[in-house]
mmCIF file with all atom_site columns, C-alpha atoms in Angstrom:
data_model
loop_
_atom_site.group_PDB
_atom_site.id
_atom_site.type_symbol
_atom_site.label_atom_id
_atom_site.label_alt_id
_atom_site.label_comp_id
_atom_site.label_asym_id
_atom_site.label_entity_id
_atom_site.label_seq_id
_atom_site.pdbx_PDB_ins_code
_atom_site.Cartn_x
_atom_site.Cartn_y
_atom_site.Cartn_z
_atom_site.occupancy
_atom_site.B_iso_or_equiv
_atom_site.pdbx_formal_charge
_atom_site.auth_seq_id
_atom_site.auth_comp_id
_atom_site.auth_asym_id
_atom_site.auth_atom_id
_atom_site.pdbx_PDB_model_num
ATOM 1   C CA . LEU A 1 1   ? -114.793 -188.279 -178.961 1.00 0.00 ? 1258 LEU A CA 1
ATOM 2   C CA . LYS A 1 2   ? -118.104 -189.404 -180.407 1.00 0.00 ? 1259 LYS A CA 1
ATOM 3   C CA . GLU A 1 3   ? -116.357 -191.948 -182.651 1.00 0.00 ? 1260 GLU A CA 1
ATOM 4   C CA . ASN A 1 4   ? -114.718 -193.563 -179.590 1.00 0.00 ? 1261 ASN A CA 1
ATOM 5   C CA . GLY A 1 5   ? -117.850 -193.475 -177.387 1.00 0.00 ? 1262 GLY A CA 1
ATOM 6   C CA . LEU A 1 6   ? -116.457 -190.838 -175.032 1.00 0.00 ? 1263 LEU A CA 1
ATOM 7   C CA . ALA A 1 7   ? -119.009 -188.077 -175.637 1.00 0.00 ? 1264 ALA A CA 1
ATOM 8   C CA . GLY A 1 8   ? -121.526 -189.230 -172.994 1.00 0.00 ? 1265 GLY A CA 1
ATOM 9   C CA . GLY A 1 9   ? -121.017 -186.190 -170.778 1.00 0.00 ? 1266 GLY A CA 1
ATOM 10  C CA . ARG A 1 10  ? -118.552 -187.924 -168.516 1.00 0.00 ? 1267 ARG A CA 1
ATOM 11  C CA . PRO A 1 11  ? -115.364 -185.961 -167.838 1.00 0.00 ? 1268 PRO A CA 1
ATOM 12  C CA . LEU A 1 12  ? -112.230 -187.078 -169.644 1.00 0.00 ? 1269 LEU A CA 1
ATOM 13  C CA . MET A 1 13  ? -108.729 -186.552 -168.302 1.00 0.00 ? 1270 MET A CA 1
ATOM 14  C CA . LEU A 1 14  ? -105.773 -186.680 -170.659 1.00 0.00 ? 1271 LEU A CA 1
ATOM 15  C CA . VAL A 1 15  ? -102.282 -186.878 -169.181 1.00 0.00 ? 1272 VAL A CA 1
ATOM 16  C CA . ASP A 1 16  ? -99.485  -186.328 -171.678 1.00 0.00 ? 1273 ASP A CA 1
ATOM 17  C CA . ILE A 1 17  ? -96.159  -187.449 -170.219 1.00 0.00 ? 1274 ILE A CA 1
ATOM 18  C CA . SER A 1 18  ? -94.361  -187.689 -173.554 1.00 0.00 ? 1275 SER A CA 1
ATOM 19  C CA . VAL A 1 19  ? -91.658  -185.375 -174.806 1.00 0.00 ? 1276 VAL A CA 1
ATOM 20  C CA . PRO A 1 20  ? -92.391  -183.933 -177.315 1.00 0.00 ? 1277 PRO A CA 1
ATOM 21  C CA . ARG A 1 21  ? -96.055  -183.576 -176.446 1.00 0.00 ? 1278 ARG A CA 1
ATOM 22  C CA . ASN A 1 22  ? -98.604  -185.774 -178.188 1.00 0.00 ? 1279 ASN A CA 1
ATOM 23  C CA . VAL A 1 23  ? -101.775 -184.014 -176.920 1.00 0.00 ? 1280 VAL A CA 1
ATOM 24  C CA . GLY A 1 24  ? -102.500 -180.608 -178.396 1.00 0.00 ? 1281 GLY A CA 1
ATOM 25  C CA . GLU A 1 25  ? -103.070 -177.555 -176.221 1.00 0.00 ? 1282 GLU A CA 1
ATOM 26  C CA . ASP A 1 26  ? -106.379 -176.877 -177.976 1.00 0.00 ? 1283 ASP A CA 1
ATOM 27  C CA . CYS A 1 27  ? -107.965 -179.998 -176.436 1.00 0.00 ? 1284 CYS A CA 1
ATOM 28  C CA . LYS A 1 28  ? -108.392 -178.017 -173.202 1.00 0.00 ? 1285 LYS A CA 1
ATOM 29  C CA . GLN A 1 29  ? -111.068 -176.022 -175.037 1.00 0.00 ? 1286 GLN A CA 1
ATOM 30  C CA . ILE A 1 30  ? -113.316 -179.061 -175.415 1.00 0.00 ? 1287 ILE A CA 1
ATOM 31  C CA . PRO A 1 31  ? -116.062 -179.330 -172.737 1.00 0.00 ? 1288 PRO A CA 1
ATOM 32  C CA . ASN A 1 32  ? -115.570 -182.060 -170.096 1.00 0.00 ? 1289 ASN A CA 1
ATOM 33  C CA . VAL A 1 33  ? -111.935 -182.603 -171.165 1.00 0.00 ? 1290 VAL A CA 1
ATOM 34  C CA . SER A 1 34  ? -109.008 -181.874 -168.867 1.00 0.00 ? 1291 SER A CA 1
ATOM 35  C CA . ALA A 1 35  ? -105.540 -182.122 -170.361 1.00 0.00 ? 1292 ALA A CA 1
ATOM 36  C CA . TYR A 1 36  ? -102.344 -182.174 -168.363 1.00 0.00 ? 1293 TYR A CA 1
ATOM 37  C CA . ASN A 1 37  ? -98.761  -182.337 -169.534 1.00 0.00 ? 1294 ASN A CA 1
ATOM 38  C CA . VAL A 1 38  ? -95.384  -182.858 -167.843 1.00 0.00 ? 1295 VAL A CA 1
ATOM 39  C CA . ASP A 1 39  ? -95.115  -179.154 -166.948 1.00 0.00 ? 1296 ASP A CA 1
ATOM 40  C CA . ASP A 1 40  ? -98.515  -179.253 -165.203 1.00 0.00 ? 1297 ASP A CA 1
ATOM 41  C CA . LEU A 1 41  ? -97.445  -182.341 -163.258 1.00 0.00 ? 1298 LEU A CA 1
ATOM 42  C CA . LYS A 1 42  ? -94.176  -180.646 -162.262 1.00 0.00 ? 1299 LYS A CA 1
ATOM 43  C CA . ALA A 1 43  ? -96.174  -177.699 -160.891 1.00 0.00 ? 1300 ALA A CA 1
ATOM 44  C CA . VAL A 1 44  ? -98.377  -180.050 -158.839 1.00 0.00 ? 1301 VAL A CA 1
ATOM 45  C CA . VAL A 1 45  ? -95.301  -181.859 -157.543 1.00 0.00 ? 1302 VAL A CA 1
ATOM 46  C CA . ALA A 1 46  ? -93.662  -178.530 -156.627 1.00 0.00 ? 1303 ALA A CA 1
ATOM 47  C CA . ARG A 1 47  ? -96.791  -177.381 -154.742 1.00 0.00 ? 1304 ARG A CA 1
ATOM 48  C CA . ASN A 1 48  ? -97.018  -180.669 -152.876 1.00 0.00 ? 1305 ASN A CA 1
ATOM 49  C CA . THR A 1 49  ? -93.302  -180.619 -152.063 1.00 0.00 ? 1306 THR A CA 1
ATOM 50  C CA . ALA A 1 50  ? -93.562  -177.072 -150.700 1.00 0.00 ? 1307 ALA A CA 1
ATOM 51  C CA . MET A 1 51  ? -96.593  -178.055 -148.614 1.00 0.00 ? 1308 MET A CA 1
ATOM 52  C CA . ARG A 1 52  ? -94.743  -181.097 -147.262 1.00 0.00 ? 1309 ARG A CA 1
ATOM 53  C CA . GLN A 1 53  ? -91.687  -178.982 -146.451 1.00 0.00 ? 1310 GLN A CA 1
ATOM 54  C CA . LYS A 1 54  ? -93.896  -176.597 -144.477 1.00 0.00 ? 1311 LYS A CA 1
ATOM 55  C CA . GLU A 1 55  ? -95.509  -179.505 -142.640 1.00 0.00 ? 1312 GLU A CA 1
ATOM 56  C CA . MET A 1 56  ? -92.075  -181.011 -141.935 1.00 0.00 ? 1313 MET A CA 1
ATOM 57  C CA . ILE A 1 57  ? -90.945  -177.743 -140.348 1.00 0.00 ? 1314 ILE A CA 1
ATOM 58  C CA . GLU A 1 58  ? -94.111  -177.642 -138.220 1.00 0.00 ? 1315 GLU A CA 1
ATOM 59  C CA . ALA A 1 59  ? -93.624  -181.300 -137.239 1.00 0.00 ? 1316 ALA A CA 1
ATOM 60  C CA . GLU A 1 60  ? -89.977  -180.681 -136.323 1.00 0.00 ? 1317 GLU A CA 1
ATOM 61  C CA . THR A 1 61  ? -90.973  -177.695 -134.180 1.00 0.00 ? 1318 THR A CA 1
ATOM 62  C CA . LEU A 1 62  ? -93.659  -179.746 -132.451 1.00 0.00 ? 1319 LEU A CA 1
ATOM 63  C CA . LEU A 1 63  ? -91.211  -182.609 -131.955 1.00 0.00 ? 1320 LEU A CA 1
ATOM 64  C CA . ARG A 1 64  ? -88.600  -180.264 -130.419 1.00 0.00 ? 1321 ARG A CA 1
ATOM 65  C CA . GLU A 1 65  ? -91.195  -178.796 -128.046 1.00 0.00 ? 1322 GLU A CA 1
ATOM 66  C CA . GLU A 1 66  ? -92.421  -182.215 -126.964 1.00 0.00 ? 1323 GLU A CA 1
ATOM 67  C CA . ALA A 1 67  ? -88.872  -183.545 -126.612 1.00 0.00 ? 1324 ALA A CA 1
ATOM 68  C CA . ALA A 1 68  ? -87.953  -180.539 -124.459 1.00 0.00 ? 1325 ALA A CA 1
ATOM 69  C CA . GLY A 1 69  ? -91.047  -181.103 -122.329 1.00 0.00 ? 1326 GLY A CA 1
ATOM 70  C CA . PHE A 1 70  ? -90.219  -184.781 -121.942 1.00 0.00 ? 1327 PHE A CA 1
ATOM 71  C CA . SER A 1 71  ? -86.585  -184.024 -121.091 1.00 0.00 ? 1328 SER A CA 1
ATOM 72  C CA . GLY A 1 72  ? -87.716  -181.495 -118.492 1.00 0.00 ? 1329 GLY A CA 1
ATOM 73  C CA . TRP A 1 73  ? -90.084  -184.032 -116.985 1.00 0.00 ? 1330 TRP A CA 1
ATOM 74  C CA . ARG A 1 74  ? -87.380  -186.721 -116.979 1.00 0.00 ? 1331 ARG A CA 1
ATOM 75  C CA . GLU A 1 75  ? -84.880  -184.346 -115.400 1.00 0.00 ? 1332 GLU A CA 1
ATOM 76  C CA . SER A 1 76  ? -87.424  -183.349 -112.762 1.00 0.00 ? 1333 SER A CA 1
ATOM 77  C CA . LEU A 1 77  ? -87.445  -186.983 -111.651 1.00 0.00 ? 1334 LEU A CA 1
ATOM 78  C CA . SER A 1 78  ? -83.953  -186.467 -110.244 1.00 0.00 ? 1335 SER A CA 1
ATOM 79  C CA . ALA A 1 79  ? -85.566  -184.418 -107.458 1.00 0.00 ? 1336 ALA A CA 1
ATOM 80  C CA . ILE A 1 80  ? -87.757  -187.323 -106.305 1.00 0.00 ? 1337 ILE A CA 1
ATOM 81  C CA . PRO A 1 81  ? -85.152  -189.001 -104.047 1.00 0.00 ? 1338 PRO A CA 1
ATOM 82  C CA . THR A 1 82  ? -84.453  -185.672 -102.331 1.00 0.00 ? 1339 THR A CA 1
ATOM 83  C CA . ILE A 1 83  ? -88.178  -184.994 -101.945 1.00 0.00 ? 1340 ILE A CA 1
ATOM 84  C CA . ASN A 1 84  ? -88.637  -188.465 -100.441 1.00 0.00 ? 1341 ASN A CA 1
ATOM 85  C CA . GLN A 1 85  ? -85.715  -187.924 -98.037  1.00 0.00 ? 1342 GLN A CA 1
ATOM 86  C CA . LEU A 1 86  ? -87.117  -184.546 -97.023  1.00 0.00 ? 1343 LEU A CA 1
ATOM 87  C CA . GLN A 1 87  ? -90.582  -185.991 -96.399  1.00 0.00 ? 1344 GLN A CA 1
ATOM 88  C CA . GLU A 1 88  ? -89.144  -188.930 -94.475  1.00 0.00 ? 1345 GLU A CA 1
ATOM 89  C CA . LYS A 1 89  ? -86.978  -186.717 -92.286  1.00 0.00 ? 1346 LYS A CA 1
ATOM 90  C CA . ALA A 1 90  ? -89.827  -184.298 -91.603  1.00 0.00 ? 1347 ALA A CA 1
ATOM 91  C CA . ASN A 1 91  ? -92.187  -187.147 -90.739  1.00 0.00 ? 1348 ASN A CA 1
ATOM 92  C CA . ASN A 1 92  ? -89.586  -188.694 -88.425  1.00 0.00 ? 1349 ASN A CA 1
ATOM 93  C CA . VAL A 1 93  ? -89.166  -185.388 -86.592  1.00 0.00 ? 1350 VAL A CA 1
ATOM 94  C CA . ARG A 1 94  ? -92.948  -184.946 -86.504  1.00 0.00 ? 1351 ARG A CA 1
ATOM 95  C CA . GLN A 1 95  ? -93.437  -188.456 -85.114  1.00 0.00 ? 1352 GLN A CA 1
ATOM 96  C CA . GLU A 1 96  ? -90.717  -187.998 -82.450  1.00 0.00 ? 1353 GLU A CA 1
ATOM 97  C CA . GLU A 1 97  ? -92.225  -184.721 -81.285  1.00 0.00 ? 1354 GLU A CA 1
ATOM 98  C CA . LEU A 1 98  ? -95.743  -186.132 -81.415  1.00 0.00 ? 1355 LEU A CA 1
ATOM 99  C CA . ASP A 1 99  ? -94.661  -189.125 -79.314  1.00 0.00 ? 1356 ASP A CA 1
ATOM 100 C CA . LYS A 1 100 ? -93.123  -186.795 -76.732  1.00 0.00 ? 1357 LYS A CA 1
ATOM 101 C CA . CYS A 1 101 ? -96.247  -184.684 -76.650  1.00 0.00 ? 1358 CYS A CA 1
ATOM 102 C CA . THR A 1 102 ? -98.645  -187.598 -76.365  1.00 0.00 ? 1359 THR A CA 1
ATOM 103 C CA . ARG A 1 103 ? -96.570  -189.192 -73.582  1.00 0.00 ? 1360 ARG A CA 1
ATOM 104 C CA . LYS A 1 104 ? -96.767  -185.982 -71.580  1.00 0.00 ? 1361 LYS A CA 1
ATOM 105 C CA . LEU A 1 105 ? -100.443 -185.524 -72.299  1.00 0.00 ? 1362 LEU A CA 1
ATOM 106 C CA . SER A 1 106 ? -101.258 -189.175 -71.568  1.00 0.00 ? 1363 SER A CA 1
ATOM 107 C CA . GLN A 1 107 ? -99.736  -188.874 -68.069  1.00 0.00 ? 1364 GLN A CA 1
ATOM 108 C CA . ASN A 1 108 ? -102.485 -186.435 -67.162  1.00 0.00 ? 1365 ASN A CA 1
ATOM 109 C CA . GLU A 1 109 ? -105.122 -188.439 -69.037  1.00 0.00 ? 1366 GLU A CA 1
ATOM 110 C CA . ASN A 1 110 ? -106.665 -185.191 -70.230  1.00 0.00 ? 1367 ASN A CA 1
ATOM 111 C CA . LEU A 1 111 ? -106.941 -186.073 -73.930  1.00 0.00 ? 1368 LEU A CA 1
ATOM 112 C CA . SER A 1 112 ? -109.166 -188.689 -75.500  1.00 0.00 ? 1369 SER A CA 1
ATOM 113 C CA . ASP A 1 113 ? -108.072 -190.879 -78.403  1.00 0.00 ? 1370 ASP A CA 1
ATOM 114 C CA . LYS A 1 114 ? -110.098 -188.664 -80.716  1.00 0.00 ? 1371 LYS A CA 1
ATOM 115 C CA . GLU A 1 115 ? -108.250 -185.563 -79.493  1.00 0.00 ? 1372 GLU A CA 1
ATOM 116 C CA . ILE A 1 116 ? -104.866 -187.248 -79.862  1.00 0.00 ? 1373 ILE A CA 1
ATOM 117 C CA . GLU A 1 117 ? -105.824 -188.224 -83.412  1.00 0.00 ? 1374 GLU A CA 1
ATOM 118 C CA . ALA A 1 118 ? -106.745 -184.583 -84.090  1.00 0.00 ? 1375 ALA A CA 1
ATOM 119 C CA . VAL A 1 119 ? -103.328 -183.468 -82.816  1.00 0.00 ? 1376 VAL A CA 1
ATOM 120 C CA . GLU A 1 120 ? -101.680 -186.033 -85.116  1.00 0.00 ? 1377 GLU A CA 1
ATOM 121 C CA . ARG A 1 121 ? -103.659 -184.765 -88.137  1.00 0.00 ? 1378 ARG A CA 1
ATOM 122 C CA . LEU A 1 122 ? -102.697 -181.221 -87.176  1.00 0.00 ? 1379 LEU A CA 1
ATOM 123 C CA . SER A 1 123 ? -99.003  -182.158 -87.026  1.00 0.00 ? 1380 SER A CA 1
ATOM 124 C CA . ARG A 1 124 ? -99.192  -183.852 -90.458  1.00 0.00 ? 1381 ARG A CA 1
ATOM 125 C CA . SER A 1 125 ? -100.911 -180.806 -91.926  1.00 0.00 ? 1382 SER A CA 1
ATOM 126 C CA . ILE A 1 126 ? -98.273  -178.447 -90.531  1.00 0.00 ? 1383 ILE A CA 1
ATOM 127 C CA . VAL A 1 127 ? -95.437  -180.605 -91.926  1.00 0.00 ? 1384 VAL A CA 1
ATOM 128 C CA . ASN A 1 128 ? -97.105  -180.817 -95.351  1.00 0.00 ? 1385 ASN A CA 1
ATOM 129 C CA . LYS A 1 129 ? -97.608  -177.067 -95.509  1.00 0.00 ? 1386 LYS A CA 1
ATOM 130 C CA . LEU A 1 130 ? -94.024  -176.374 -94.444  1.00 0.00 ? 1387 LEU A CA 1
ATOM 131 C CA . LEU A 1 131 ? -92.617  -178.791 -97.037  1.00 0.00 ? 1388 LEU A CA 1
ATOM 132 C CA . HIS A 1 132 ? -94.779  -177.571 -99.907  1.00 0.00 ? 1389 HIS A CA 1
ATOM 133 C CA . GLY A 1 133 ? -92.558  -174.570 -100.689 1.00 0.00 ? 1390 GLY A CA 1
ATOM 134 C CA . PRO A 1 134 ? -89.211  -176.405 -100.731 1.00 0.00 ? 1391 PRO A CA 1
ATOM 135 C CA . MET A 1 135 ? -90.648  -179.279 -102.786 1.00 0.00 ? 1392 MET A CA 1
ATOM 136 C CA . SER A 1 136 ? -92.210  -176.897 -105.311 1.00 0.00 ? 1393 SER A CA 1
ATOM 137 C CA . HIS A 1 137 ? -88.887  -175.078 -105.532 1.00 0.00 ? 1394 HIS A CA 1
ATOM 138 C CA . LEU A 1 138 ? -87.146  -178.333 -106.480 1.00 0.00 ? 1395 LEU A CA 1
ATOM 139 C CA . ARG A 1 139 ? -89.631  -179.055 -109.267 1.00 0.00 ? 1396 ARG A CA 1
ATOM 140 C CA . GLN A 1 140 ? -89.706  -175.640 -110.937 1.00 0.00 ? 1397 GLN A CA 1
ATOM 141 C CA . HIS A 1 141 ? -86.189  -175.360 -112.390 1.00 0.00 ? 1398 HIS A CA 1
ATOM 142 C CA . ASP A 1 142 ? -85.821  -175.152 -116.166 1.00 0.00 ? 1399 ASP A CA 1
ATOM 143 C CA . ASN A 1 143 ? -82.389  -176.705 -116.504 1.00 0.00 ? 1400 ASN A CA 1
ATOM 144 C CA . VAL A 1 144 ? -80.551  -179.560 -114.857 1.00 0.00 ? 1401 VAL A CA 1
ATOM 145 C CA . ASP A 1 145 ? -77.757  -177.433 -113.380 1.00 0.00 ? 1402 ASP A CA 1
ATOM 146 C CA . ASP A 1 146 ? -80.183  -175.155 -111.523 1.00 0.00 ? 1403 ASP A CA 1
ATOM 147 C CA . GLN A 1 147 ? -82.139  -178.147 -110.256 1.00 0.00 ? 1404 GLN A CA 1
ATOM 148 C CA . GLN A 1 148 ? -78.997  -179.964 -109.084 1.00 0.00 ? 1405 GLN A CA 1
ATOM 149 C CA . HIS A 1 149 ? -77.880  -176.790 -107.310 1.00 0.00 ? 1406 HIS A CA 1
ATOM 150 C CA . ALA A 1 150 ? -81.284  -176.516 -105.589 1.00 0.00 ? 1407 ALA A CA 1
ATOM 151 C CA . ILE A 1 151 ? -81.113  -180.203 -104.588 1.00 0.00 ? 1408 ILE A CA 1
ATOM 152 C CA . LYS A 1 152 ? -77.676  -179.679 -103.023 1.00 0.00 ? 1409 LYS A CA 1
ATOM 153 C CA . GLU A 1 153 ? -78.842  -176.543 -101.200 1.00 0.00 ? 1410 GLU A CA 1
ATOM 154 C CA . LEU A 1 154 ? -81.936  -178.261 -99.846  1.00 0.00 ? 1411 LEU A CA 1
ATOM 155 C CA . SER A 1 155 ? -79.966  -181.351 -98.848  1.00 0.00 ? 1412 SER A CA 1
ATOM 156 C CA . ALA A 1 156 ? -77.480  -179.209 -96.958  1.00 0.00 ? 1413 ALA A CA 1
ATOM 157 C CA . MET A 1 157 ? -80.167  -177.006 -95.425  1.00 0.00 ? 1414 MET A CA 1
ATOM 158 C CA . PHE A 1 158 ? -82.126  -179.950 -94.042  1.00 0.00 ? 1415 PHE A CA 1
ATOM 159 C CA . ARG A 1 159 ? -79.026  -182.140 -93.526  1.00 0.00 ? 1416 ARG A CA 1
ATOM 160 C CA . LEU A 1 160 ? -80.502  -184.921 -95.640  1.00 0.00 ? 1417 LEU A CA 1
ATOM 161 C CA . GLN A 1 161 ? -77.138  -186.629 -96.188  1.00 0.00 ? 1418 GLN A CA 1
ATOM 162 C CA . ASP A 1 162 ? -76.521  -187.039 -92.438  1.00 0.00 ? 1419 ASP A CA 1
ATOM 163 C CA . ASP A 1 163 ? -77.245  -190.249 -90.623  1.00 0.00 ? 1420 ASP A CA 1
ATOM 164 C CA . GLY A 1 164 ? -80.882  -191.223 -90.353  1.00 0.00 ? 1421 GLY A CA 1
ATOM 165 C CA . ASN A 1 165 ? -81.388  -190.237 -86.713  1.00 0.00 ? 1422 ASN A CA 1
ATOM 166 C CA . GLY A 1 166 ? -82.262  -186.618 -87.598  1.00 0.00 ? 1423 GLY A CA 1
ATOM 167 C CA . ARG A 1 167 ? -79.717  -185.224 -85.154  1.00 0.00 ? 1424 ARG A CA 1
ATOM 168 C CA . GLY A 1 168 ? -77.370  -183.567 -87.663  1.00 0.00 ? 1425 GLY A CA 1
ATOM 169 C CA . ARG A 1 169 ? -73.592  -183.619 -87.746  1.00 0.00 ? 1426 ARG A CA 1
ATOM 170 C CA . GLY A 1 170 ? -72.847  -182.987 -84.101  1.00 0.00 ? 1427 GLY A CA 1
ATOM 171 C CA . GLY A 1 171 ? -73.814  -186.428 -82.882  1.00 0.00 ? 1428 GLY A CA 1
ATOM 172 C CA . SER A 1 172 ? -76.663  -186.949 -80.487  1.00 0.00 ? 1429 SER A CA 1
ATOM 173 C CA . ARG A 1 173 ? -77.910  -184.022 -78.478  1.00 0.00 ? 1430 ARG A CA 1
ATOM 174 C CA . SER A 1 174 ? -78.887  -184.341 -74.887  1.00 0.00 ? 1431 SER A CA 1
ATOM 175 C CA . ARG A 1 175 ? -82.601  -184.503 -74.342  1.00 0.00 ? 1432 ARG A CA 1
ATOM 176 C CA . ARG A 1 176 ? -84.429  -182.043 -72.171  1.00 0.00 ? 1433 ARG A CA 1
ATOM 177 C CA . ARG A 1 177 ? -87.270  -183.304 -70.051  1.00 0.00 ? 1434 ARG A CA 1
#
């Protein structure tokens, strides 16, 4: 090492990739010299391959979990039209009943605009609270079949597929005054 100017205290790494080996095993005994051969490199490659395999398994697991979460989210979007129909129908019924109520109350001129606005806020709040349960029920299903079944049940229960007048299947009902 001194003859070649390599004895300055700097570490020296020898990599012997030849078969048969050209670097003797005893060179590992020299201070500041690290010697590696093909077998050492194979061991490093095997360790790295095993570590990568483990990381691949973890990445695949993470990918499956995220894909399942995304699929669940995407499938939950199928409930949005039903939720919108339910909200629209409930708001139509609320508005019809509110109009009836305000007409009757306006005849007596007992309520101010502020009080009528309070009644309207109250009616919205009641509708929102009543719809919260059914809408949450639509969103909570784990698989598509259960969600589609819940959508059909809710649609039938609230007659969402009927004509838009909110009267149901029996045609128009007579109004009571």
